[in-house]
Amino acid sequence: MTTVERDVKNLYTEFTYPKYDETIDDASNPFLQSYNLFSFLEQFNYYNYSGSKHSFDNFKVLIAGSGVGNDLLQMNLLLNQYKNYKIVGIDLSPTCVNVVKGRIREYNAKNCEVHNISILDLNETMFGKFDYIICIGVLHHLENPTEGLNRLKSVLKEDGMLNVMVYGKIGRTGVYQMQDMLKLINSSTNKNTYQQQISTFKDIYKSLPHTNWFKHTDKLISDHKTSDEGIVDLLLHCQDVSYNIKELFEWIEKSNLQHVEFTPYYRWKYNYTNPTISLSLENINQRCKYMINELYFGDIICHTFYLSNNKSKQCRLENLDNVLLYVLFDKSELISFLNNNPKNTEIVYNAIPSKLLKYNNRTYKITFSTTTFSVQFTNTYIIQSILEYIDGVTTTRTIFQLVRDKLSNPYSNEMLLNIFRPIYEKFKLYDGMLLKTNVF
């Protein structure tokens, strides 16, 4: 174990992140208070299997950096209807591992296990290879993040997918200025414990002038306001690597992995078309556009994205035999909103992502109150009719025929496709709506 690894282990042994509070768990209710918006099976199916995977039997998931177990428990809930799945969590902190073991017992989570090992210990002989690997907020704490990514790749199936989050350098400008200041202050004390450093930060934070860059960060990051654990992870960490877009793609390419897509949270910002400069961007590539938009917005504090061994071939709307389905947006909320807003006007649907899940033959609705995606479009009777018929089962071809029957109009499939495509693209930008292949 390297010195950096030992220091990171000691940090997370003393301060789990996020802070674990037993009151968040209620074994009688299978759903957690904290959810990863970007690890639902429909997303994995769309981005990695071209929408063609209709069973997750024998599915294997690795949570590389399981923390207090939220991602592990979420994947268990999503996979509980399938056979022979397996979920493996690993974490450097024995404190975190013990918390996860307790939560596995509390929730009676089947086919789950957790181990106190490092990502750098991984090899194929341990657990075999995985279909899906989640690694959120871990690789940037390694002395050599490339080595960590290579280890994950070594246990990823050839047709598997990675869900990775690392820090964004530009959005965390204020964080790094505060880190630098605290290092200078704390270096003057020989026996400076974490508790002393936490107290020092709290005293400084109260007196920060409005000109301080970290003060601006208050609008982007709240860890330092929620717990001591958040302060340590954000500002007192012994190893913290971050990336701008250029550095991010260079890092990914070192491991010979393919960038599939950014997850929905910042995706619209990466892909933003700025009307004031759009004409100047006609001849630049997509990556350069990402770089410009990262600098333009300035608030992307982390990069969250999917990686795979192979280039992704995603399900296409033009294939009318594919099936449309709602993923992060709730259909009933959407239709209710449309019914209460005038037709043929530009409307903004501020979707609070939600999800219906079945567990023990009951259907539960989970919501994500901290995230709102704004989808702006002009509603018409045709568009609303299409949106109402989407149910995750019916093909687009059949939906178009149902619309024709309902409206008694002569619109061809091509005409309806041209009307609906811009709406679909806006919803797809946030994974509010995706596609899968029809089951024949």
Short mmCIF file of C-alpha atoms in Angstrom, two decimals:
data_model
loop_
_atom_site.label_atom_id
_atom_site.label_comp_id
_atom_site.label_asym_id
_atom_site.label_seq_id
_atom_site.Cartn_x
_atom_site.Cartn_y
_atom_site.Cartn_z
CA MET A 1 0.00 0.00 0.00
CA THR A 2 1.39 3.40 -1.01
CA THR A 3 1.67 6.31 1.40
CA VAL A 4 -1.18 8.07 -0.41
CA GLU A 5 -3.40 4.99 -0.16
CA ARG A 6 -2.63 4.66 3.54
CA ASP A 7 -3.49 8.31 4.17
CA VAL A 8 -6.74 8.02 2.20
CA LYS A 9 -7.67 4.87 4.10
CA ASN A 10 -7.01 6.55 7.44
CA LEU A 11 -9.10 9.58 6.40
CA TYR A 12 -12.16 7.55 5.40
CA THR A 13 -11.76 5.22 8.38
CA GLU A 14 -12.18 8.21 10.68
CA PHE A 15 -14.62 10.17 8.50
CA THR A 16 -16.93 8.08 6.31
CA TYR A 17 -18.23 9.90 3.27
CA PRO A 18 -21.01 10.61 2.96
CA LYS A 19 -21.80 10.75 6.66
CA TYR A 20 -23.87 7.74 7.67
CA ASP A 21 -26.90 8.35 9.83
CA GLU A 22 -28.87 5.28 10.89
CA THR A 23 -32.11 7.24 10.77
CA ILE A 24 -32.04 7.15 6.95
CA ASP A 25 -32.68 3.41 7.00
CA ASP A 26 -36.06 1.83 7.46
CA ALA A 27 -35.98 -1.84 6.58
CA SER A 28 -39.78 -1.89 6.29
CA ASN A 29 -39.45 0.53 3.36
CA PRO A 30 -37.14 -0.84 0.68
CA PHE A 31 -36.35 2.52 -0.88
CA LEU A 32 -33.50 4.76 0.10
CA GLN A 33 -33.41 8.50 0.56
CA SER A 34 -30.41 8.85 -1.74
CA TYR A 35 -30.43 7.61 -5.32
CA ASN A 36 -27.97 7.60 -8.19
CA LEU A 37 -29.96 9.03 -11.10
CA PHE A 38 -27.59 7.52 -13.62
CA SER A 39 -27.59 3.80 -12.84
CA PHE A 40 -31.04 2.65 -13.84
CA LEU A 41 -31.25 -0.47 -15.97
CA GLU A 42 -33.05 1.32 -18.81
CA GLN A 43 -30.09 3.67 -19.15
CA PHE A 44 -27.61 0.81 -19.13
CA ASN A 45 -29.69 -0.99 -21.74
CA TYR A 46 -29.93 2.07 -24.01
CA TYR A 47 -26.33 3.25 -23.80
CA ASN A 48 -24.60 -0.10 -23.76
CA TYR A 49 -26.86 -2.66 -25.44
CA SER A 50 -28.61 -0.55 -28.07
CA GLY A 51 -31.84 -1.18 -26.15
CA SER A 52 -31.75 -4.91 -26.86
CA LYS A 53 -31.19 -6.36 -23.37
CA HIS A 54 -34.53 -7.54 -22.01
CA SER A 55 -33.30 -9.63 -19.08
CA PHE A 56 -30.71 -8.95 -16.43
CA ASP A 57 -30.47 -12.53 -15.21
CA ASN A 58 -26.88 -13.44 -14.24
CA PHE A 59 -25.94 -9.75 -14.20
CA LYS A 60 -22.81 -8.80 -12.23
CA VAL A 61 -22.18 -5.35 -10.76
CA LEU A 62 -19.09 -3.95 -9.05
CA ILE A 63 -19.36 -0.90 -6.81
CA ALA A 64 -15.75 0.29 -6.74
CA GLY A 65 -15.79 2.55 -3.71
CA SER A 66 -19.01 1.48 -2.02
CA GLY A 67 -18.93 4.20 0.65
CA VAL A 68 -21.86 3.67 3.02
CA GLY A 69 -23.65 1.44 0.51
CA ASN A 70 -26.26 3.54 -1.28
CA ASP A 71 -25.31 2.44 -4.80
CA LEU A 72 -25.03 -1.19 -3.72
CA LEU A 73 -28.48 -1.20 -2.14
CA GLN A 74 -29.99 0.64 -5.10
CA MET A 75 -28.65 -1.92 -7.58
CA ASN A 76 -30.00 -4.71 -5.39
CA LEU A 77 -33.47 -3.17 -5.53
CA LEU A 78 -33.29 -2.73 -9.30
CA LEU A 79 -32.13 -6.30 -9.90
CA ASN A 80 -34.28 -8.11 -7.34
CA GLN A 81 -36.75 -9.31 -9.99
CA TYR A 82 -33.99 -11.11 -11.91
CA LYS A 83 -32.21 -14.41 -11.29
CA ASN A 84 -28.65 -15.10 -10.21
CA TYR A 85 -27.47 -11.51 -10.18
CA LYS A 86 -24.48 -10.58 -8.04
CA ILE A 87 -23.37 -7.25 -6.58
CA VAL A 88 -19.88 -6.80 -5.16
CA GLY A 89 -18.83 -3.72 -3.22
CA ILE A 90 -15.25 -2.81 -2.34
CA ASP A 91 -13.93 0.02 -0.21
CA LEU A 92 -10.63 1.04 1.32
CA SER A 93 -12.27 2.07 4.61
CA PRO A 94 -13.03 -0.71 7.13
CA THR A 95 -15.52 1.65 8.78
CA CYS A 96 -17.47 1.99 5.54
CA VAL A 97 -17.33 -1.75 4.91
CA ASN A 98 -18.80 -2.47 8.34
CA VAL A 99 -21.58 0.04 7.72
CA VAL A 100 -22.41 -1.61 4.38
CA LYS A 101 -22.41 -5.09 5.89
CA GLY A 102 -24.88 -3.90 8.51
CA ARG A 103 -27.14 -2.32 5.91
CA ILE A 104 -27.06 -5.48 3.77
CA ARG A 105 -28.32 -7.43 6.79
CA GLU A 106 -30.86 -4.74 7.68
CA TYR A 107 -32.38 -4.73 4.19
CA ASN A 108 -31.94 -8.48 3.75
CA ALA A 109 -30.26 -7.65 0.44
CA LYS A 110 -29.72 -10.84 -1.51
CA ASN A 111 -26.68 -11.65 -3.64
CA CYS A 112 -24.65 -8.76 -2.20
CA GLU A 113 -21.21 -8.75 -0.62
CA VAL A 114 -18.65 -6.12 0.36
CA HIS A 115 -14.88 -6.35 0.84
CA ASN A 116 -12.26 -4.14 2.45
CA ILE A 117 -9.85 -3.88 -0.47
CA SER A 118 -8.49 -1.23 -2.81
CA ILE A 119 -9.30 -0.80 -6.48
CA LEU A 120 -5.60 -1.45 -7.05
CA ASP A 121 -6.02 -4.94 -5.54
CA LEU A 122 -8.58 -5.95 -8.16
CA ASN A 123 -7.90 -8.78 -10.56
CA GLU A 124 -10.04 -11.18 -12.55
CA THR A 125 -9.34 -14.16 -10.27
CA MET A 126 -11.05 -12.46 -7.32
CA PHE A 127 -14.63 -12.07 -8.54
CA GLY A 128 -14.47 -12.67 -12.28
CA LYS A 129 -15.54 -9.93 -14.67
CA PHE A 130 -18.46 -7.54 -14.39
CA ASP A 131 -21.23 -6.31 -16.68
CA TYR A 132 -21.44 -2.95 -14.95
CA ILE A 133 -18.99 -1.07 -12.75
CA ILE A 134 -19.94 2.02 -10.75
CA CYS A 135 -17.03 4.15 -9.55
CA ILE A 136 -18.24 7.48 -8.21
CA GLY A 137 -15.80 9.91 -6.61
CA VAL A 138 -12.95 7.45 -6.12
CA LEU A 139 -10.40 7.52 -8.94
CA HIS A 140 -9.51 11.16 -8.31
CA HIS A 141 -8.27 10.19 -4.84
CA LEU A 142 -5.69 7.73 -6.19
CA GLU A 143 -2.04 8.61 -6.56
CA ASN A 144 -2.28 7.33 -10.13
CA PRO A 145 -5.89 7.53 -11.42
CA THR A 146 -4.86 5.92 -14.73
CA GLU A 147 -3.71 2.80 -12.91
CA GLY A 148 -7.05 2.69 -11.12
CA LEU A 149 -9.01 3.02 -14.36
CA ASN A 150 -6.89 0.28 -15.93
CA ARG A 151 -7.67 -2.04 -13.00
CA LEU A 152 -11.39 -1.43 -13.49
CA LYS A 153 -11.05 -2.12 -17.19
CA SER A 154 -9.28 -5.40 -16.43
CA VAL A 155 -12.38 -6.70 -14.63
CA LEU A 156 -14.93 -5.27 -17.08
CA LYS A 157 -16.55 -7.66 -19.54
CA GLU A 158 -15.90 -6.93 -23.19
CA ASP A 159 -19.50 -5.75 -23.61
CA GLY A 160 -19.71 -4.16 -20.15
CA MET A 161 -20.01 -0.50 -19.14
CA LEU A 162 -18.47 1.81 -16.55
CA ASN A 163 -20.23 4.67 -14.74
CA VAL A 164 -17.51 7.04 -13.51
CA MET A 165 -17.42 10.38 -11.70
CA VAL A 166 -14.31 12.50 -11.25
CA TYR A 167 -13.88 16.11 -10.18
CA GLY A 168 -14.20 19.00 -12.63
CA LYS A 169 -11.25 21.38 -12.34
CA ILE A 170 -12.90 24.58 -13.56
CA GLY A 171 -16.08 24.32 -11.48
CA ARG A 172 -14.04 23.64 -8.33
CA THR A 173 -11.80 26.71 -8.67
CA GLY A 174 -12.97 28.11 -5.33
CA VAL A 175 -12.52 24.73 -3.63
CA TYR A 176 -8.86 24.55 -4.63
CA GLN A 177 -8.20 28.09 -3.47
CA MET A 178 -9.66 27.23 -0.07
CA GLN A 179 -7.68 23.97 0.05
CA ASP A 180 -4.47 25.89 -0.65
CA MET A 181 -5.20 28.45 2.07
CA LEU A 182 -5.97 25.75 4.65
CA LYS A 183 -2.77 23.86 3.79
CA LEU A 184 -0.74 27.01 4.42
CA ILE A 185 -2.49 27.67 7.73
CA ASN A 186 -2.39 24.07 8.96
CA SER A 187 1.26 23.56 8.01
CA SER A 188 2.29 25.85 10.86
CA THR A 189 0.98 23.39 13.45
CA ASN A 190 2.94 20.18 13.99
CA LYS A 191 0.19 18.18 15.67
CA ASN A 192 -2.79 19.40 13.73
CA THR A 193 -5.62 16.87 13.97
CA TYR A 194 -8.56 16.72 11.60
CA GLN A 195 -10.79 18.12 14.33
CA GLN A 196 -8.49 21.13 14.74
CA GLN A 197 -8.43 21.64 10.97
CA ILE A 198 -12.21 21.44 10.82
CA SER A 199 -12.51 24.08 13.55
CA THR A 200 -10.02 26.30 11.73
CA PHE A 201 -12.08 26.11 8.55
CA LYS A 202 -15.33 26.89 10.36
CA ASP A 203 -13.80 30.00 11.91
CA ILE A 204 -12.43 31.19 8.57
CA TYR A 205 -15.63 30.42 6.71
CA LYS A 206 -17.67 32.72 8.96
CA SER A 207 -15.47 35.69 8.05
CA LEU A 208 -15.01 35.12 4.30
CA PRO A 209 -15.56 38.27 2.24
CA HIS A 210 -18.00 38.18 -0.65
CA THR A 211 -15.04 38.46 -3.04
CA ASN A 212 -13.66 35.07 -2.01
CA TRP A 213 -13.98 32.42 -4.72
CA PHE A 214 -14.97 29.72 -2.28
CA LYS A 215 -17.81 31.97 -1.14
CA HIS A 216 -19.13 31.79 -4.71
CA THR A 217 -18.89 27.99 -4.47
CA ASP A 218 -21.67 28.01 -1.88
CA LYS A 219 -24.12 28.02 -4.76
CA LEU A 220 -22.58 24.86 -6.25
CA ILE A 221 -21.42 22.71 -3.35
CA SER A 222 -22.96 22.14 0.08
CA ASP A 223 -20.75 19.42 1.60
CA HIS A 224 -19.04 21.87 3.94
CA LYS A 225 -22.43 22.95 5.29
CA THR A 226 -23.80 19.48 5.98
CA SER A 227 -21.25 17.70 8.19
CA ASP A 228 -17.66 17.49 9.38
CA GLU A 229 -17.29 14.53 7.04
CA GLY A 230 -18.23 16.82 4.17
CA ILE A 231 -15.63 19.40 5.22
CA VAL A 232 -12.88 16.77 5.37
CA ASP A 233 -13.77 15.23 2.00
CA LEU A 234 -14.10 18.58 0.25
CA LEU A 235 -11.34 20.69 1.78
CA LEU A 236 -8.92 18.63 3.86
CA HIS A 237 -8.32 15.66 1.59
CA CYS A 238 -4.78 14.37 1.22
CA GLN A 239 -5.22 13.49 -2.47
CA ASP A 240 -7.45 15.37 -4.90
CA VAL A 241 -7.04 15.24 -8.69
CA SER A 242 -9.38 17.07 -11.05
CA TYR A 243 -9.83 17.37 -14.80
CA ASN A 244 -10.92 19.86 -17.40
CA ILE A 245 -12.50 18.43 -20.56
CA LYS A 246 -9.23 18.22 -22.48
CA GLU A 247 -7.50 16.41 -19.62
CA LEU A 248 -10.52 14.16 -19.07
CA PHE A 249 -10.54 12.76 -22.60
CA GLU A 250 -6.77 12.36 -22.65
CA TRP A 251 -7.02 10.39 -19.41
CA ILE A 252 -9.79 8.14 -20.77
CA GLU A 253 -7.86 7.48 -23.97
CA LYS A 254 -4.79 6.33 -22.00
CA SER A 255 -6.87 3.32 -20.92
CA ASN A 256 -8.14 2.71 -24.45
CA LEU A 257 -11.75 3.11 -23.35
CA GLN A 258 -14.59 4.73 -25.27
CA HIS A 259 -16.50 7.71 -23.91
CA VAL A 260 -20.14 6.73 -24.45
CA GLU A 261 -22.02 9.75 -23.07
CA PHE A 262 -22.15 12.15 -20.16
CA THR A 263 -24.86 11.41 -17.63
CA PRO A 264 -27.87 13.76 -17.68
CA TYR A 265 -26.99 16.16 -14.86
CA TYR A 266 -24.66 18.43 -16.84
CA ARG A 267 -25.27 16.95 -20.29
CA TRP A 268 -27.26 19.92 -21.55
CA LYS A 269 -24.40 22.25 -20.63
CA TYR A 270 -21.79 20.20 -22.47
CA ASN A 271 -24.06 20.19 -25.53
CA TYR A 272 -25.35 23.74 -25.25
CA THR A 273 -25.68 25.75 -28.45
CA ASN A 274 -25.00 29.37 -27.61
CA PRO A 275 -26.85 31.57 -30.14
CA THR A 276 -24.27 34.34 -29.76
CA ILE A 277 -21.38 32.16 -30.87
CA SER A 278 -23.02 29.25 -32.72
CA LEU A 279 -21.99 30.49 -36.17
CA SER A 280 -18.39 30.56 -35.04
CA LEU A 281 -18.59 26.91 -33.93
CA GLU A 282 -19.81 25.36 -37.17
CA ASN A 283 -16.46 23.83 -38.07
CA ILE A 284 -15.25 22.66 -34.66
CA ASN A 285 -15.48 19.11 -33.35
CA GLN A 286 -17.69 17.94 -30.51
CA ARG A 287 -14.90 17.78 -27.95
CA CYS A 288 -13.89 21.37 -28.60
CA LYS A 289 -17.55 22.35 -28.10
CA TYR A 290 -17.49 20.59 -24.72
CA MET A 291 -14.34 22.53 -23.79
CA ILE A 292 -15.88 25.87 -24.77
CA ASN A 293 -19.10 25.17 -22.86
CA GLU A 294 -17.22 24.07 -19.74
CA LEU A 295 -15.46 27.44 -19.74
CA TYR A 296 -18.65 29.31 -20.68
CA PHE A 297 -20.71 27.97 -17.76
CA GLY A 298 -17.84 27.63 -15.30
CA ASP A 299 -19.85 25.61 -12.76
CA ILE A 300 -19.34 21.98 -13.79
CA ILE A 301 -17.94 20.67 -10.50
CA CYS A 302 -17.71 17.04 -11.58
CA HIS A 303 -17.68 14.97 -14.76
CA THR A 304 -20.02 11.97 -14.65
CA PHE A 305 -20.05 9.71 -17.69
CA TYR A 306 -20.34 6.23 -19.16
CA LEU A 307 -17.37 4.33 -20.60
CA SER A 308 -17.16 1.09 -22.53
CA ASN A 309 -14.67 -1.04 -24.42
CA ASN A 310 -16.51 -0.46 -27.68
CA LYS A 311 -18.20 2.42 -29.43
CA SER A 312 -21.87 2.60 -28.55
CA LYS A 313 -24.56 2.06 -31.18
CA GLN A 314 -27.65 3.55 -29.67
CA CYS A 315 -31.27 2.73 -30.42
CA ARG A 316 -32.66 5.10 -33.06
CA LEU A 317 -36.02 6.82 -33.13
CA GLU A 318 -36.13 6.39 -36.91
CA ASN A 319 -36.65 2.66 -36.40
CA LEU A 320 -40.38 2.72 -35.75
CA ASP A 321 -40.31 -0.83 -34.42
CA ASN A 322 -38.44 0.37 -31.35
CA VAL A 323 -40.29 1.11 -28.11
CA LEU A 324 -40.41 4.50 -26.40
CA LEU A 325 -40.31 4.55 -22.60
CA TYR A 326 -40.16 7.11 -19.82
CA VAL A 327 -37.09 6.71 -17.63
CA LEU A 328 -36.45 9.57 -15.20
CA PHE A 329 -39.65 11.52 -15.84
CA ASP A 330 -42.99 10.50 -14.47
CA LYS A 331 -45.65 10.14 -17.15
CA SER A 332 -48.62 10.96 -14.94
CA GLU A 333 -46.96 14.20 -13.75
CA LEU A 334 -46.14 15.19 -17.32
CA ILE A 335 -49.62 14.55 -18.71
CA SER A 336 -51.24 16.29 -15.75
CA PHE A 337 -49.04 19.31 -16.38
CA LEU A 338 -49.91 19.37 -20.09
CA ASN A 339 -53.62 19.05 -19.37
CA ASN A 340 -53.46 22.13 -17.19
CA ASN A 341 -51.52 24.27 -19.63
CA PRO A 342 -52.79 25.81 -22.85
CA LYS A 343 -52.06 24.02 -26.10
CA ASN A 344 -50.00 25.49 -28.94
CA THR A 345 -47.94 27.62 -26.56
CA GLU A 346 -44.30 27.42 -25.55
CA ILE A 347 -44.25 25.68 -22.18
CA VAL A 348 -41.55 24.69 -19.74
CA TYR A 349 -41.99 21.37 -17.98
CA ASN A 350 -39.85 21.46 -14.84
CA ALA A 351 -39.61 17.74 -14.35
CA ILE A 352 -38.76 16.40 -10.93
CA PRO A 353 -37.40 13.02 -11.96
CA SER A 354 -39.24 10.10 -10.46
CA LYS A 355 -39.28 6.37 -10.89
CA LEU A 356 -41.75 3.55 -10.36
CA LEU A 357 -40.19 0.36 -9.01
CA LYS A 358 -41.68 -3.00 -8.15
CA TYR A 359 -40.53 -4.77 -5.01
CA ASN A 360 -42.14 -7.83 -3.42
CA ASN A 361 -45.10 -7.50 -5.81
CA ARG A 362 -45.74 -3.90 -4.77
CA THR A 363 -45.17 -0.77 -6.83
CA TYR A 364 -43.35 2.14 -5.20
CA LYS A 365 -42.72 5.61 -6.52
CA ILE A 366 -39.41 7.22 -5.69
CA THR A 367 -38.66 10.88 -6.33
CA PHE A 368 -35.51 12.95 -6.60
CA SER A 369 -36.30 16.21 -4.93
CA THR A 370 -32.83 17.74 -5.37
CA THR A 371 -32.76 17.67 -9.16
CA THR A 372 -35.00 19.50 -11.63
CA PHE A 373 -34.67 19.23 -15.39
CA SER A 374 -36.37 21.89 -17.51
CA VAL A 375 -37.78 20.74 -20.85
CA GLN A 376 -39.12 23.50 -23.07
CA PHE A 377 -41.30 22.77 -26.09
CA THR A 378 -44.44 23.82 -27.92
CA ASN A 379 -47.30 21.53 -27.02
CA THR A 380 -49.86 20.50 -29.63
CA TYR A 381 -52.64 17.96 -29.65
CA ILE A 382 -50.51 15.62 -31.78
CA ILE A 383 -47.51 15.84 -29.47
CA GLN A 384 -49.60 15.34 -26.35
CA SER A 385 -51.35 12.34 -27.92
CA ILE A 386 -47.99 10.72 -28.67
CA LEU A 387 -46.76 11.42 -25.12
CA GLU A 388 -49.92 9.87 -23.68
CA TYR A 389 -49.51 6.64 -25.67
CA ILE A 390 -45.90 6.02 -24.60
CA ASP A 391 -45.97 3.14 -22.12
CA GLY A 392 -42.70 1.22 -22.51
CA VAL A 393 -44.43 -1.58 -24.39
CA THR A 394 -45.99 -0.12 -27.54
CA THR A 395 -43.80 0.43 -30.60
CA THR A 396 -43.47 3.88 -32.13
CA ARG A 397 -45.12 2.57 -35.29
CA THR A 398 -48.20 1.49 -33.35
CA ILE A 399 -48.28 4.78 -31.42
CA PHE A 400 -48.30 6.72 -34.69
CA GLN A 401 -51.17 4.58 -35.95
CA LEU A 402 -53.11 5.16 -32.71
CA VAL A 403 -52.61 8.91 -33.14
CA ARG A 404 -53.90 8.74 -36.72
CA ASP A 405 -56.95 6.78 -35.58
CA LYS A 406 -57.60 9.21 -32.72
CA LEU A 407 -57.25 12.37 -34.79
CA SER A 408 -58.61 11.03 -38.07
CA ASN A 409 -55.87 12.76 -40.00
CA PRO A 410 -53.74 11.61 -42.93
CA TYR A 411 -50.33 12.25 -41.36
CA SER A 412 -47.77 9.73 -42.58
CA ASN A 413 -45.23 8.07 -40.29
CA GLU A 414 -42.57 10.34 -41.73
CA MET A 415 -44.59 13.45 -40.96
CA LEU A 416 -45.30 12.34 -37.38
CA LEU A 417 -41.64 11.43 -36.91
CA ASN A 418 -40.55 14.90 -38.01
CA ILE A 419 -43.05 16.47 -35.60
CA PHE A 420 -42.02 14.32 -32.66
CA ARG A 421 -38.24 14.04 -33.14
CA PRO A 422 -37.37 17.47 -31.63
CA ILE A 423 -39.50 16.69 -28.57
CA TYR A 424 -37.88 13.28 -28.13
CA GLU A 425 -34.39 14.81 -28.38
CA LYS A 426 -35.23 17.33 -25.64
CA PHE A 427 -36.50 14.62 -23.30
CA LYS A 428 -33.61 12.29 -24.18
CA LEU A 429 -31.12 15.01 -23.22
CA TYR A 430 -32.09 14.34 -19.58
CA ASP A 431 -32.90 10.62 -19.97
CA GLY A 432 -36.50 11.56 -19.38
CA MET A 433 -37.31 9.37 -22.35
CA LEU A 434 -35.27 6.64 -24.07
CA LEU A 435 -35.78 3.71 -26.42
CA LYS A 436 -35.48 -0.05 -26.35
CA THR A 437 -35.95 -2.70 -29.01
CA ASN A 438 -39.23 -4.56 -29.32
CA VAL A 439 -39.39 -8.05 -27.84
CA PHE A 440 -40.45 -10.39 -30.63
#
